[in-house]
Amino acid sequence: MITINEIENKLGHKLSEEQKKILDHNKGALSIVACAGSGKTTTIETKMIYDILNKKIDPTEILCVTFSKKSQLDMNEKYDKLYELITDQTYPVKPQFSTFHSLFKFLIDKYVKLNYVEVLTSHQYYYSQLMKELNYKSQSGMDLRIVLDEIFSYYGYNINTLTSFDGITNVDEVPTDANFTLKEYLKIIDKYKRLKSEDMFIDFEDMQLALFNVLNSTKPLEQSMSQSIIEYFNDTYKNVYVDEFQDISTIQNSILDLLIDNNYDKLIVVGDDDQSIYKFRGSNPEFILNFSDEIKDANTLLLSTNYRCKENILKYASSMIESNGVRFDKSITAFNKGGYFDVIQDNEVSSKILDIVDNDMITKKDESFAILCRHNIQLSLIADLMAEREIDAKLNNQDKYSLQNNYLYKDLINTVKALKYNDLDAFKNVAHKILLFMSKKNISTVIKKARKDKMHWFDVIMYDNYWHKSNNLMIKQTIEAVNSLNGAKVLLDYAYNILYPYFIRLEEEKKSNQLSQLTLIKDHVFSILDLKPQIEFDQFLEDEKYKRDQLSLNEHIDEGLNLITFHSAKGLEFDNVYIINANHMVTPGSSRIGSIIGRNSINDIKLAYELLEEERRLFYVACTRAKNKLVISHLPHKQSLFVDELLRHEKLTIVDAIKHLMVSERLKEILSANMLTPNNDFTNESKLFLSSYLSDRLYQQLVDSNLFSKDNLSYMGNDIQGILLQYNDNYNI
């Protein structure tokens, strides 16, 4: 037997009343809602040890399931240390810490016995073969690996949400901002399934579906399997913990429910609804939010004390996340006083915040540092700036995030190489973008002849009359102009202007965001070139190669500065955190939300609302990585909506939300003319304006639903459209 007082003495600190309640919990299913930095892992592992010592539970009868191998290993290691600390002895036996992946594989191998030889750890195993199915798409300049990444992300989402039971069935559309079509998606997934079958491989999606199907089957043989699986699970495990429960998907939750077989007394789930950030994988925070409502006699206990973030950081982060409607209403408090928080206006080069980072790393040598960005492309840009400043930086998956590996960046470089240096390899990659009226077949012929006869590609085009003389003249003038130019900045600017018409066409035809990304890259490159305006193009390329090599060398640095995306930062903590580019259209990315709204249905508006809340949760995760210092930067007059929520300590009114999310110049005119009344109702003119952007059907649905007259407010928007919408969580959209 061991008392709570004895545990406190062993740990060297008092447990909170919330933690004591968790240790004393005896009956009924339990959900533990644990805020960021609350020490949830330590708390649940302390409960395991407490129950082992006091209830004489066999440790091998305790199962703790999490979502990643890293989490599993971390929990395993932490348990060993905690057990030794509390009991003054090494563990004789211990609970089973498992991932969903390994648990499902074990049950399938033991009972279902799928006919396979290997489990694929990555879909990328077949990328080289699958790329052939998209070969024609390479002429668009899009990196086919990126396209395949998107396709398999969507494939996993369909299965995890039980939208589709094989990744194909019932799939009738793809996201509007996707870089693939429904036809391409179906073609790739069908080919992928055939390749797996030929090699006798399965993937994690296959395992999930196989187990789900057996547990739900009405066939006698599979029903027998199902009964055996359920009996084994319940006979073996008397206590089942699920960590990071906010990340569970529909199919995983369904499998868990079937395995438990109404024996909910054994089930303890732990998570934070405010840190549910994997909707794109199929996770849903409503599983933890509704846990106590859907399971009889279930209890919910809170861990609301944050031991990581100091008070001056937490109060801002908490004020922002409270704007979410889909969450537990909880008050989060900081254990530690003090802390530093600041929001600064910065330029495109992020020079101010990088000066702060540089200085902090000199004056706080024993502390940890991280720069957080919303997108991978931003990491690439920041990594370049780090190299310029000769600051040691750790960038995980450097090759993946490297600016030099970005296909749009390569377009700029290759355009200069093709025009000025007759680089035929470069020309091959961008020819279809700079010669808009020339077929891919003709381009291939031109390249072959240019290589064979050692000619300039333009000379081949001109002499063989591949197109009208006027076009020949235009290209000739372009080449002459480029040859007359010197300096990296001038040449890259010229390349951008040549590429611009191609990407404009993509914007119009495919709703692509490639142009905006290309512009972002150009602006970043120019901000660096402004510091050395006389540099020649060849020297610029040498400098870029050097920066890449330096980043590779610094990739495995244990200390120093970490460059991380918001998503990758989850579960980590640093003494000092710097969030860069907290700008409108970056976080939240309202164009993504707006593209969904543009489909004009109530369900799409609901989806957009959910995405916006997830973006807010993601920003909250980023903020709560900071222990002692948090600095956020944004461009002047382009601060994120979330920055304003941080600073106001209150939910934004609809007028404030509109000011930040709507980009339409016409809507700005309405706001400036005070056409919205003080009580946030819509004036007739505002309604007329909105109706001009929406289909009549959707507009009438919104009016009839009385969403315009509710007190709890929400907002949507994109570059072109604007939807002003008031939301009430009593009204089920």
mmCIF file with all atom_site columns, N, CA, C and O in Angstrom, residues 63 65-67 96 98-114 116 119 160 202-212 215 229 233 248-249 251-257 259:
data_model
loop_
_atom_site.group_PDB
_atom_site.id
_atom_site.type_symbol
_atom_site.label_atom_id
_atom_site.label_alt_id
_atom_site.label_comp_id
_atom_site.label_asym_id
_atom_site.label_entity_id
_atom_site.label_seq_id
_atom_site.pdbx_PDB_ins_code
_atom_site.Cartn_x
_atom_site.Cartn_y
_atom_site.Cartn_z
_atom_site.occupancy
_atom_site.B_iso_or_equiv
_atom_site.pdbx_formal_charge
_atom_site.auth_seq_id
_atom_site.auth_comp_id
_atom_site.auth_asym_id
_atom_site.auth_atom_id
_atom_site.pdbx_PDB_model_num
ATOM 1   N N  . LEU A 1 63  ? -3.063  -1.840  -20.211 1.00 0.00 ? 63  LEU A N  1
ATOM 2   C CA . LEU A 1 63  ? -2.700  -1.480  -21.586 1.00 0.00 ? 63  LEU A CA 1
ATOM 3   C C  . LEU A 1 63  ? -2.825  0.029   -21.743 1.00 0.00 ? 63  LEU A C  1
ATOM 4   O O  . LEU A 1 63  ? -3.851  0.617   -21.389 1.00 0.00 ? 63  LEU A O  1
ATOM 5   N N  . VAL A 1 65  ? -2.509  2.779   -24.811 1.00 0.00 ? 65  VAL A N  1
ATOM 6   C CA . VAL A 1 65  ? -2.405  2.921   -26.254 1.00 0.00 ? 65  VAL A CA 1
ATOM 7   C C  . VAL A 1 65  ? -2.216  4.387   -26.620 1.00 0.00 ? 65  VAL A C  1
ATOM 8   O O  . VAL A 1 65  ? -2.921  5.265   -26.092 1.00 0.00 ? 65  VAL A O  1
ATOM 9   N N  . THR A 1 66  ? -1.264  4.653   -27.495 1.00 0.00 ? 66  THR A N  1
ATOM 10  C CA . THR A 1 66  ? -1.064  6.005   -28.001 1.00 0.00 ? 66  THR A CA 1
ATOM 11  C C  . THR A 1 66  ? -0.925  5.946   -29.518 1.00 0.00 ? 66  THR A C  1
ATOM 12  O O  . THR A 1 66  ? -1.121  4.898   -30.129 1.00 0.00 ? 66  THR A O  1
ATOM 13  N N  . PHE A 1 67  ? -0.552  7.077   -30.144 1.00 0.00 ? 67  PHE A N  1
ATOM 14  C CA . PHE A 1 67  ? -0.668  7.177   -31.591 1.00 0.00 ? 67  PHE A CA 1
ATOM 15  C C  . PHE A 1 67  ? 0.657   7.126   -32.344 1.00 0.00 ? 67  PHE A C  1
ATOM 16  O O  . PHE A 1 67  ? 0.661   6.970   -33.553 1.00 0.00 ? 67  PHE A O  1
ATOM 17  N N  . GLN A 1 96  ? 1.753   -2.645  -20.593 1.00 0.00 ? 96  GLN A N  1
ATOM 18  C CA . GLN A 1 96  ? 2.082   -2.692  -22.007 1.00 0.00 ? 96  GLN A CA 1
ATOM 19  C C  . GLN A 1 96  ? 1.773   -1.343  -22.630 1.00 0.00 ? 96  GLN A C  1
ATOM 20  O O  . GLN A 1 96  ? 0.639   -0.891  -22.652 1.00 0.00 ? 96  GLN A O  1
ATOM 21  N N  . SER A 1 98  ? 1.604   0.608   -26.053 1.00 0.00 ? 98  SER A N  1
ATOM 22  C CA . SER A 1 98  ? 1.450   0.185   -27.437 1.00 0.00 ? 98  SER A CA 1
ATOM 23  C C  . SER A 1 98  ? 0.926   1.330   -28.293 1.00 0.00 ? 98  SER A C  1
ATOM 24  O O  . SER A 1 98  ? 0.319   2.281   -27.791 1.00 0.00 ? 98  SER A O  1
ATOM 25  N N  . THR A 1 99  ? 1.172   1.246   -29.586 1.00 0.00 ? 99  THR A N  1
ATOM 26  C CA . THR A 1 99  ? 0.509   2.132   -30.546 1.00 0.00 ? 99  THR A CA 1
ATOM 27  C C  . THR A 1 99  ? -0.726  1.413   -31.087 1.00 0.00 ? 99  THR A C  1
ATOM 28  O O  . THR A 1 99  ? -0.840  0.182   -30.985 1.00 0.00 ? 99  THR A O  1
ATOM 29  N N  . PHE A 1 100 ? -1.648  2.165   -31.656 1.00 0.00 ? 100 PHE A N  1
ATOM 30  C CA . PHE A 1 100 ? -2.779  1.540   -32.319 1.00 0.00 ? 100 PHE A CA 1
ATOM 31  C C  . PHE A 1 100 ? -2.286  0.609   -33.432 1.00 0.00 ? 100 PHE A C  1
ATOM 32  O O  . PHE A 1 100 ? -2.844  -0.469  -33.652 1.00 0.00 ? 100 PHE A O  1
ATOM 33  N N  . HIS A 1 101 ? -1.238  1.030   -34.112 1.00 0.00 ? 101 HIS A N  1
ATOM 34  C CA . HIS A 1 101 ? -0.661  0.247   -35.202 1.00 0.00 ? 101 HIS A CA 1
ATOM 35  C C  . HIS A 1 101 ? -0.243  -1.142  -34.699 1.00 0.00 ? 101 HIS A C  1
ATOM 36  O O  . HIS A 1 101 ? -0.639  -2.169  -35.280 1.00 0.00 ? 101 HIS A O  1
ATOM 37  N N  . SER A 1 102 ? 0.545   -1.195  -33.649 1.00 0.00 ? 102 SER A N  1
ATOM 38  C CA . SER A 1 102 ? 1.056   -2.480  -33.160 1.00 0.00 ? 102 SER A CA 1
ATOM 39  C C  . SER A 1 102 ? -0.050  -3.315  -32.514 1.00 0.00 ? 102 SER A C  1
ATOM 40  O O  . SER A 1 102 ? -0.048  -4.546  -32.624 1.00 0.00 ? 102 SER A O  1
ATOM 41  N N  . LEU A 1 103 ? -1.001  -2.675  -31.842 1.00 0.00 ? 103 LEU A N  1
ATOM 42  C CA . LEU A 1 103 ? -2.118  -3.406  -31.247 1.00 0.00 ? 103 LEU A CA 1
ATOM 43  C C  . LEU A 1 103 ? -2.964  -4.087  -32.326 1.00 0.00 ? 103 LEU A C  1
ATOM 44  O O  . LEU A 1 103 ? -3.289  -5.279  -32.216 1.00 0.00 ? 103 LEU A O  1
ATOM 45  N N  . PHE A 1 104 ? -3.328  -3.328  -33.350 1.00 0.00 ? 104 PHE A N  1
ATOM 46  C CA . PHE A 1 104 ? -4.149  -3.882  -34.428 1.00 0.00 ? 104 PHE A CA 1
ATOM 47  C C  . PHE A 1 104 ? -3.408  -4.998  -35.161 1.00 0.00 ? 104 PHE A C  1
ATOM 48  O O  . PHE A 1 104 ? -4.007  -6.024  -35.513 1.00 0.00 ? 104 PHE A O  1
ATOM 49  N N  . LYS A 1 105 ? -2.116  -4.812  -35.399 1.00 0.00 ? 105 LYS A N  1
ATOM 50  C CA . LYS A 1 105 ? -1.332  -5.839  -36.089 1.00 0.00 ? 105 LYS A CA 1
ATOM 51  C C  . LYS A 1 105 ? -1.303  -7.134  -35.268 1.00 0.00 ? 105 LYS A C  1
ATOM 52  O O  . LYS A 1 105 ? -1.448  -8.237  -35.821 1.00 0.00 ? 105 LYS A O  1
ATOM 53  N N  . PHE A 1 106 ? -1.114  -6.996  -33.965 1.00 0.00 ? 106 PHE A N  1
ATOM 54  C CA . PHE A 1 106 ? -1.084  -8.173  -33.101 1.00 0.00 ? 106 PHE A CA 1
ATOM 55  C C  . PHE A 1 106 ? -2.402  -8.942  -33.175 1.00 0.00 ? 106 PHE A C  1
ATOM 56  O O  . PHE A 1 106 ? -2.413  -10.176 -33.316 1.00 0.00 ? 106 PHE A O  1
ATOM 57  N N  . LEU A 1 107 ? -3.528  -8.251  -33.076 1.00 0.00 ? 107 LEU A N  1
ATOM 58  C CA . LEU A 1 107 ? -4.835  -8.896  -33.095 1.00 0.00 ? 107 LEU A CA 1
ATOM 59  C C  . LEU A 1 107 ? -5.126  -9.536  -34.452 1.00 0.00 ? 107 LEU A C  1
ATOM 60  O O  . LEU A 1 107 ? -5.713  -10.623 -34.529 1.00 0.00 ? 107 LEU A O  1
ATOM 61  N N  . ILE A 1 108 ? -4.722  -8.867  -35.510 1.00 0.00 ? 108 ILE A N  1
ATOM 62  C CA . ILE A 1 108 ? -4.920  -9.417  -36.854 1.00 0.00 ? 108 ILE A CA 1
ATOM 63  C C  . ILE A 1 108 ? -4.084  -10.668 -37.060 1.00 0.00 ? 108 ILE A C  1
ATOM 64  O O  . ILE A 1 108 ? -4.567  -11.685 -37.567 1.00 0.00 ? 108 ILE A O  1
ATOM 65  N N  . ASP A 1 109 ? -2.811  -10.602 -36.663 1.00 0.00 ? 109 ASP A N  1
ATOM 66  C CA . ASP A 1 109 ? -1.933  -11.762 -36.834 1.00 0.00 ? 109 ASP A CA 1
ATOM 67  C C  . ASP A 1 109 ? -2.401  -12.953 -35.994 1.00 0.00 ? 109 ASP A C  1
ATOM 68  O O  . ASP A 1 109 ? -2.266  -14.116 -36.402 1.00 0.00 ? 109 ASP A O  1
ATOM 69  N N  . LYS A 1 110 ? -2.951  -12.673 -34.833 1.00 0.00 ? 110 LYS A N  1
ATOM 70  C CA . LYS A 1 110 ? -3.356  -13.736 -33.914 1.00 0.00 ? 110 LYS A CA 1
ATOM 71  C C  . LYS A 1 110 ? -4.687  -14.377 -34.314 1.00 0.00 ? 110 LYS A C  1
ATOM 72  O O  . LYS A 1 110 ? -4.849  -15.595 -34.195 1.00 0.00 ? 110 LYS A O  1
ATOM 73  N N  . TYR A 1 111 ? -5.619  -13.569 -34.856 1.00 0.00 ? 111 TYR A N  1
ATOM 74  C CA . TYR A 1 111 ? -6.962  -14.085 -35.082 1.00 0.00 ? 111 TYR A CA 1
ATOM 75  C C  . TYR A 1 111 ? -7.445  -13.987 -36.534 1.00 0.00 ? 111 TYR A C  1
ATOM 76  O O  . TYR A 1 111 ? -8.063  -14.919 -37.042 1.00 0.00 ? 111 TYR A O  1
ATOM 77  N N  . VAL A 1 112 ? -7.180  -12.891 -37.203 1.00 0.00 ? 112 VAL A N  1
ATOM 78  C CA . VAL A 1 112 ? -7.706  -12.697 -38.550 1.00 0.00 ? 112 VAL A CA 1
ATOM 79  C C  . VAL A 1 112 ? -6.843  -13.405 -39.580 1.00 0.00 ? 112 VAL A C  1
ATOM 80  O O  . VAL A 1 112 ? -7.325  -13.975 -40.566 1.00 0.00 ? 112 VAL A O  1
ATOM 81  N N  . LYS A 1 113 ? -5.507  -13.384 -39.350 1.00 0.00 ? 113 LYS A N  1
ATOM 82  C CA . LYS A 1 113 ? -4.529  -14.079 -40.188 1.00 0.00 ? 113 LYS A CA 1
ATOM 83  C C  . LYS A 1 113 ? -4.640  -13.665 -41.651 1.00 0.00 ? 113 LYS A C  1
ATOM 84  O O  . LYS A 1 113 ? -4.908  -14.481 -42.544 1.00 0.00 ? 113 LYS A O  1
ATOM 85  N N  . LEU A 1 114 ? -4.432  -12.362 -41.898 1.00 0.00 ? 114 LEU A N  1
ATOM 86  C CA . LEU A 1 114 ? -4.391  -11.860 -43.263 1.00 0.00 ? 114 LEU A CA 1
ATOM 87  C C  . LEU A 1 114 ? -3.223  -12.491 -44.013 1.00 0.00 ? 114 LEU A C  1
ATOM 88  O O  . LEU A 1 114 ? -2.166  -12.743 -43.446 1.00 0.00 ? 114 LEU A O  1
ATOM 89  N N  . TYR A 1 116 ? -0.449  -11.940 -45.943 1.00 0.00 ? 116 TYR A N  1
ATOM 90  C CA . TYR A 1 116 ? 0.493   -10.918 -46.375 1.00 0.00 ? 116 TYR A CA 1
ATOM 91  C C  . TYR A 1 116 ? 1.897   -11.305 -45.941 1.00 0.00 ? 116 TYR A C  1
ATOM 92  O O  . TYR A 1 116 ? 2.088   -12.146 -45.056 1.00 0.00 ? 116 TYR A O  1
ATOM 93  N N  . VAL A 1 119 ? 4.224   -5.462  -43.854 1.00 0.00 ? 119 VAL A N  1
ATOM 94  C CA . VAL A 1 119 ? 3.418   -4.261  -43.656 1.00 0.00 ? 119 VAL A CA 1
ATOM 95  C C  . VAL A 1 119 ? 4.204   -3.066  -44.176 1.00 0.00 ? 119 VAL A C  1
ATOM 96  O O  . VAL A 1 119 ? 5.332   -2.813  -43.745 1.00 0.00 ? 119 VAL A O  1
ATOM 97  N N  . ASN A 1 160 ? -10.106 6.710   -42.343 1.00 0.00 ? 160 ASN A N  1
ATOM 98  C CA . ASN A 1 160 ? -10.163 7.038   -40.917 1.00 0.00 ? 160 ASN A CA 1
ATOM 99  C C  . ASN A 1 160 ? -11.513 7.591   -40.488 1.00 0.00 ? 160 ASN A C  1
ATOM 100 O O  . ASN A 1 160 ? -11.921 7.432   -39.333 1.00 0.00 ? 160 ASN A O  1
ATOM 101 N N  . ILE A 1 202 ? 0.458   -5.197  -47.083 1.00 0.00 ? 202 ILE A N  1
ATOM 102 C CA . ILE A 1 202 ? -0.672  -4.451  -46.540 1.00 0.00 ? 202 ILE A CA 1
ATOM 103 C C  . ILE A 1 202 ? -0.145  -3.175  -45.905 1.00 0.00 ? 202 ILE A C  1
ATOM 104 O O  . ILE A 1 202 ? 1.060   -3.059  -45.616 1.00 0.00 ? 202 ILE A O  1
ATOM 105 N N  . ASP A 1 203 ? -1.032  -2.214  -45.683 1.00 0.00 ? 203 ASP A N  1
ATOM 106 C CA . ASP A 1 203 ? -0.642  -0.991  -44.988 1.00 0.00 ? 203 ASP A CA 1
ATOM 107 C C  . ASP A 1 203 ? -1.511  -0.831  -43.747 1.00 0.00 ? 203 ASP A C  1
ATOM 108 O O  . ASP A 1 203 ? -2.372  -1.673  -43.446 1.00 0.00 ? 203 ASP A O  1
ATOM 109 N N  . PHE A 1 204 ? -1.300  0.265   -43.006 1.00 0.00 ? 204 PHE A N  1
ATOM 110 C CA . PHE A 1 204 ? -2.041  0.474   -41.765 1.00 0.00 ? 204 PHE A CA 1
ATOM 111 C C  . PHE A 1 204 ? -3.539  0.621   -42.023 1.00 0.00 ? 204 PHE A C  1
ATOM 112 O O  . PHE A 1 204 ? -4.368  0.142   -41.247 1.00 0.00 ? 204 PHE A O  1
ATOM 113 N N  . GLU A 1 205 ? -3.883  1.282   -43.124 1.00 0.00 ? 205 GLU A N  1
ATOM 114 C CA . GLU A 1 205 ? -5.297  1.414   -43.480 1.00 0.00 ? 205 GLU A CA 1
ATOM 115 C C  . GLU A 1 205 ? -5.941  0.042   -43.685 1.00 0.00 ? 205 GLU A C  1
ATOM 116 O O  . GLU A 1 205 ? -7.079  -0.190  -43.259 1.00 0.00 ? 205 GLU A O  1
ATOM 117 N N  . ASP A 1 206 ? -5.205  -0.870  -44.316 1.00 0.00 ? 206 ASP A N  1
ATOM 118 C CA . ASP A 1 206 ? -5.714  -2.234  -44.511 1.00 0.00 ? 206 ASP A CA 1
ATOM 119 C C  . ASP A 1 206 ? -5.968  -2.921  -43.167 1.00 0.00 ? 206 ASP A C  1
ATOM 120 O O  . ASP A 1 206 ? -6.970  -3.611  -42.989 1.00 0.00 ? 206 ASP A O  1
ATOM 121 N N  . MET A 1 207 ? -5.037  -2.760  -42.241 1.00 0.00 ? 207 MET A N  1
ATOM 122 C CA . MET A 1 207 ? -5.183  -3.385  -40.927 1.00 0.00 ? 207 MET A CA 1
ATOM 123 C C  . MET A 1 207 ? -6.399  -2.845  -40.191 1.00 0.00 ? 207 MET A C  1
ATOM 124 O O  . MET A 1 207 ? -7.171  -3.609  -39.593 1.00 0.00 ? 207 MET A O  1
ATOM 125 N N  . GLN A 1 208 ? -6.564  -1.539  -40.210 1.00 0.00 ? 208 GLN A N  1
ATOM 126 C CA . GLN A 1 208 ? -7.717  -0.943  -39.544 1.00 0.00 ? 208 GLN A CA 1
ATOM 127 C C  . GLN A 1 208 ? -9.023  -1.461  -40.127 1.00 0.00 ? 208 GLN A C  1
ATOM 128 O O  . GLN A 1 208 ? -9.938  -1.867  -39.391 1.00 0.00 ? 208 GLN A O  1
ATOM 129 N N  . LEU A 1 209 ? -9.117  -1.470  -41.448 1.00 0.00 ? 209 LEU A N  1
ATOM 130 C CA . LEU A 1 209 ? -10.340 -1.903  -42.108 1.00 0.00 ? 209 LEU A CA 1
ATOM 131 C C  . LEU A 1 209 ? -10.613 -3.388  -41.863 1.00 0.00 ? 209 LEU A C  1
ATOM 132 O O  . LEU A 1 209 ? -11.757 -3.789  -41.631 1.00 0.00 ? 209 LEU A O  1
ATOM 133 N N  . ALA A 1 210 ? -9.553  -4.204  -41.917 1.00 0.00 ? 210 ALA A N  1
ATOM 134 C CA . ALA A 1 210 ? -9.722  -5.641  -41.696 1.00 0.00 ? 210 ALA A CA 1
ATOM 135 C C  . ALA A 1 210 ? -10.281 -5.910  -40.305 1.00 0.00 ? 210 ALA A C  1
ATOM 136 O O  . ALA A 1 210 ? -11.215 -6.706  -40.128 1.00 0.00 ? 210 ALA A O  1
ATOM 137 N N  . LEU A 1 211 ? -9.709  -5.265  -39.303 1.00 0.00 ? 211 LEU A N  1
ATOM 138 C CA . LEU A 1 211 ? -10.168 -5.463  -37.928 1.00 0.00 ? 211 LEU A CA 1
ATOM 139 C C  . LEU A 1 211 ? -11.579 -4.918  -37.744 1.00 0.00 ? 211 LEU A C  1
ATOM 140 O O  . LEU A 1 211 ? -12.428 -5.574  -37.120 1.00 0.00 ? 211 LEU A O  1
ATOM 141 N N  . PHE A 1 212 ? -11.837 -3.748  -38.279 1.00 0.00 ? 212 PHE A N  1
ATOM 142 C CA . PHE A 1 212 ? -13.173 -3.150  -38.197 1.00 0.00 ? 212 PHE A CA 1
ATOM 143 C C  . PHE A 1 212 ? -14.213 -4.053  -38.846 1.00 0.00 ? 212 PHE A C  1
ATOM 144 O O  . PHE A 1 212 ? -15.288 -4.288  -38.284 1.00 0.00 ? 212 PHE A O  1
ATOM 145 N N  . LEU A 1 215 ? -14.872 -7.293  -36.755 1.00 0.00 ? 215 LEU A N  1
ATOM 146 C CA . LEU A 1 215 ? -15.612 -7.005  -35.524 1.00 0.00 ? 215 LEU A CA 1
ATOM 147 C C  . LEU A 1 215 ? -17.067 -6.645  -35.797 1.00 0.00 ? 215 LEU A C  1
ATOM 148 O O  . LEU A 1 215 ? -17.926 -6.793  -34.928 1.00 0.00 ? 215 LEU A O  1
ATOM 149 N N  . ILE A 1 229 ? -11.504 -12.362 -30.502 1.00 0.00 ? 229 ILE A N  1
ATOM 150 C CA . ILE A 1 229 ? -10.735 -11.133 -30.322 1.00 0.00 ? 229 ILE A CA 1
ATOM 151 C C  . ILE A 1 229 ? -11.235 -10.383 -29.086 1.00 0.00 ? 229 ILE A C  1
ATOM 152 O O  . ILE A 1 229 ? -10.444 -9.957  -28.234 1.00 0.00 ? 229 ILE A O  1
ATOM 153 N N  . PHE A 1 233 ? -9.185  -9.718  -25.598 1.00 0.00 ? 233 PHE A N  1
ATOM 154 C CA . PHE A 1 233 ? -8.895  -8.344  -25.184 1.00 0.00 ? 233 PHE A CA 1
ATOM 155 C C  . PHE A 1 233 ? -9.368  -8.088  -23.760 1.00 0.00 ? 233 PHE A C  1
ATOM 156 O O  . PHE A 1 233 ? -8.640  -7.507  -22.943 1.00 0.00 ? 233 PHE A O  1
ATOM 157 N N  . ILE A 1 248 ? -8.007  10.652  -31.800 1.00 0.00 ? 248 ILE A N  1
ATOM 158 C CA . ILE A 1 248 ? -8.567  9.394   -32.274 1.00 0.00 ? 248 ILE A CA 1
ATOM 159 C C  . ILE A 1 248 ? -9.490  9.646   -33.466 1.00 0.00 ? 248 ILE A C  1
ATOM 160 O O  . ILE A 1 248 ? -10.189 10.653  -33.536 1.00 0.00 ? 248 ILE A O  1
ATOM 161 N N  . SER A 1 249 ? -9.463  8.728   -34.423 1.00 0.00 ? 249 SER A N  1
ATOM 162 C CA . SER A 1 249 ? -10.300 8.849   -35.612 1.00 0.00 ? 249 SER A CA 1
ATOM 163 C C  . SER A 1 249 ? -11.592 8.063   -35.424 1.00 0.00 ? 249 SER A C  1
ATOM 164 O O  . SER A 1 249 ? -11.743 7.280   -34.473 1.00 0.00 ? 249 SER A O  1
ATOM 165 N N  . ILE A 1 251 ? -12.760 5.504   -37.183 1.00 0.00 ? 251 ILE A N  1
ATOM 166 C CA . ILE A 1 251 ? -12.581 4.056   -37.270 1.00 0.00 ? 251 ILE A CA 1
ATOM 167 C C  . ILE A 1 251 ? -11.864 3.512   -36.040 1.00 0.00 ? 251 ILE A C  1
ATOM 168 O O  . ILE A 1 251 ? -12.226 2.439   -35.521 1.00 0.00 ? 251 ILE A O  1
ATOM 169 N N  . GLN A 1 252 ? -10.886 4.235   -35.498 1.00 0.00 ? 252 GLN A N  1
ATOM 170 C CA . GLN A 1 252 ? -10.185 3.785   -34.299 1.00 0.00 ? 252 GLN A CA 1
ATOM 171 C C  . GLN A 1 252 ? -11.110 3.794   -33.084 1.00 0.00 ? 252 GLN A C  1
ATOM 172 O O  . GLN A 1 252 ? -11.088 2.874   -32.274 1.00 0.00 ? 252 GLN A O  1
ATOM 173 N N  . ASN A 1 253 ? -11.926 4.825   -32.973 1.00 0.00 ? 253 ASN A N  1
ATOM 174 C CA . ASN A 1 253 ? -12.876 4.897   -31.872 1.00 0.00 ? 253 ASN A CA 1
ATOM 175 C C  . ASN A 1 253 ? -13.906 3.770   -31.964 1.00 0.00 ? 253 ASN A C  1
ATOM 176 O O  . ASN A 1 253 ? -14.294 3.178   -30.938 1.00 0.00 ? 253 ASN A O  1
ATOM 177 N N  . SER A 1 254 ? -14.333 3.459   -33.183 1.00 0.00 ? 254 SER A N  1
ATOM 178 C CA . SER A 1 254 ? -15.297 2.370   -33.386 1.00 0.00 ? 254 SER A CA 1
ATOM 179 C C  . SER A 1 254 ? -14.691 1.029   -33.009 1.00 0.00 ? 254 SER A C  1
ATOM 180 O O  . SER A 1 254 ? -15.339 0.204   -32.349 1.00 0.00 ? 254 SER A O  1
ATOM 181 N N  . ILE A 1 255 ? -13.439 0.780   -33.412 1.00 0.00 ? 255 ILE A N  1
ATOM 182 C CA . ILE A 1 255 ? -12.752 -0.468  -33.065 1.00 0.00 ? 255 ILE A CA 1
ATOM 183 C C  . ILE A 1 255 ? -12.587 -0.574  -31.557 1.00 0.00 ? 255 ILE A C  1
ATOM 184 O O  . ILE A 1 255 ? -12.831 -1.633  -30.959 1.00 0.00 ? 255 ILE A O  1
ATOM 185 N N  . LEU A 1 256 ? -12.159 0.503   -30.920 1.00 0.00 ? 256 LEU A N  1
ATOM 186 C CA . LEU A 1 256 ? -11.987 0.509   -29.460 1.00 0.00 ? 256 LEU A CA 1
ATOM 187 C C  . LEU A 1 256 ? -13.304 0.193   -28.759 1.00 0.00 ? 256 LEU A C  1
ATOM 188 O O  . LEU A 1 256 ? -13.347 -0.601  -27.814 1.00 0.00 ? 256 LEU A O  1
ATOM 189 N N  . ASP A 1 257 ? -14.370 0.795   -29.222 1.00 0.00 ? 257 ASP A N  1
ATOM 190 C CA . ASP A 1 257 ? -15.696 0.571   -28.649 1.00 0.00 ? 257 ASP A CA 1
ATOM 191 C C  . ASP A 1 257 ? -16.105 -0.898  -28.769 1.00 0.00 ? 257 ASP A C  1
ATOM 192 O O  . ASP A 1 257 ? -16.644 -1.484  -27.821 1.00 0.00 ? 257 ASP A O  1
ATOM 193 N N  . LEU A 1 259 ? -14.028 -3.503  -29.106 1.00 0.00 ? 259 LEU A N  1
ATOM 194 C CA . LEU A 1 259 ? -13.130 -4.302  -28.284 1.00 0.00 ? 259 LEU A CA 1
ATOM 195 C C  . LEU A 1 259 ? -13.532 -4.251  -26.801 1.00 0.00 ? 259 LEU A C  1
ATOM 196 O O  . LEU A 1 259 ? -13.505 -5.270  -26.107 1.00 0.00 ? 259 LEU A O  1
#
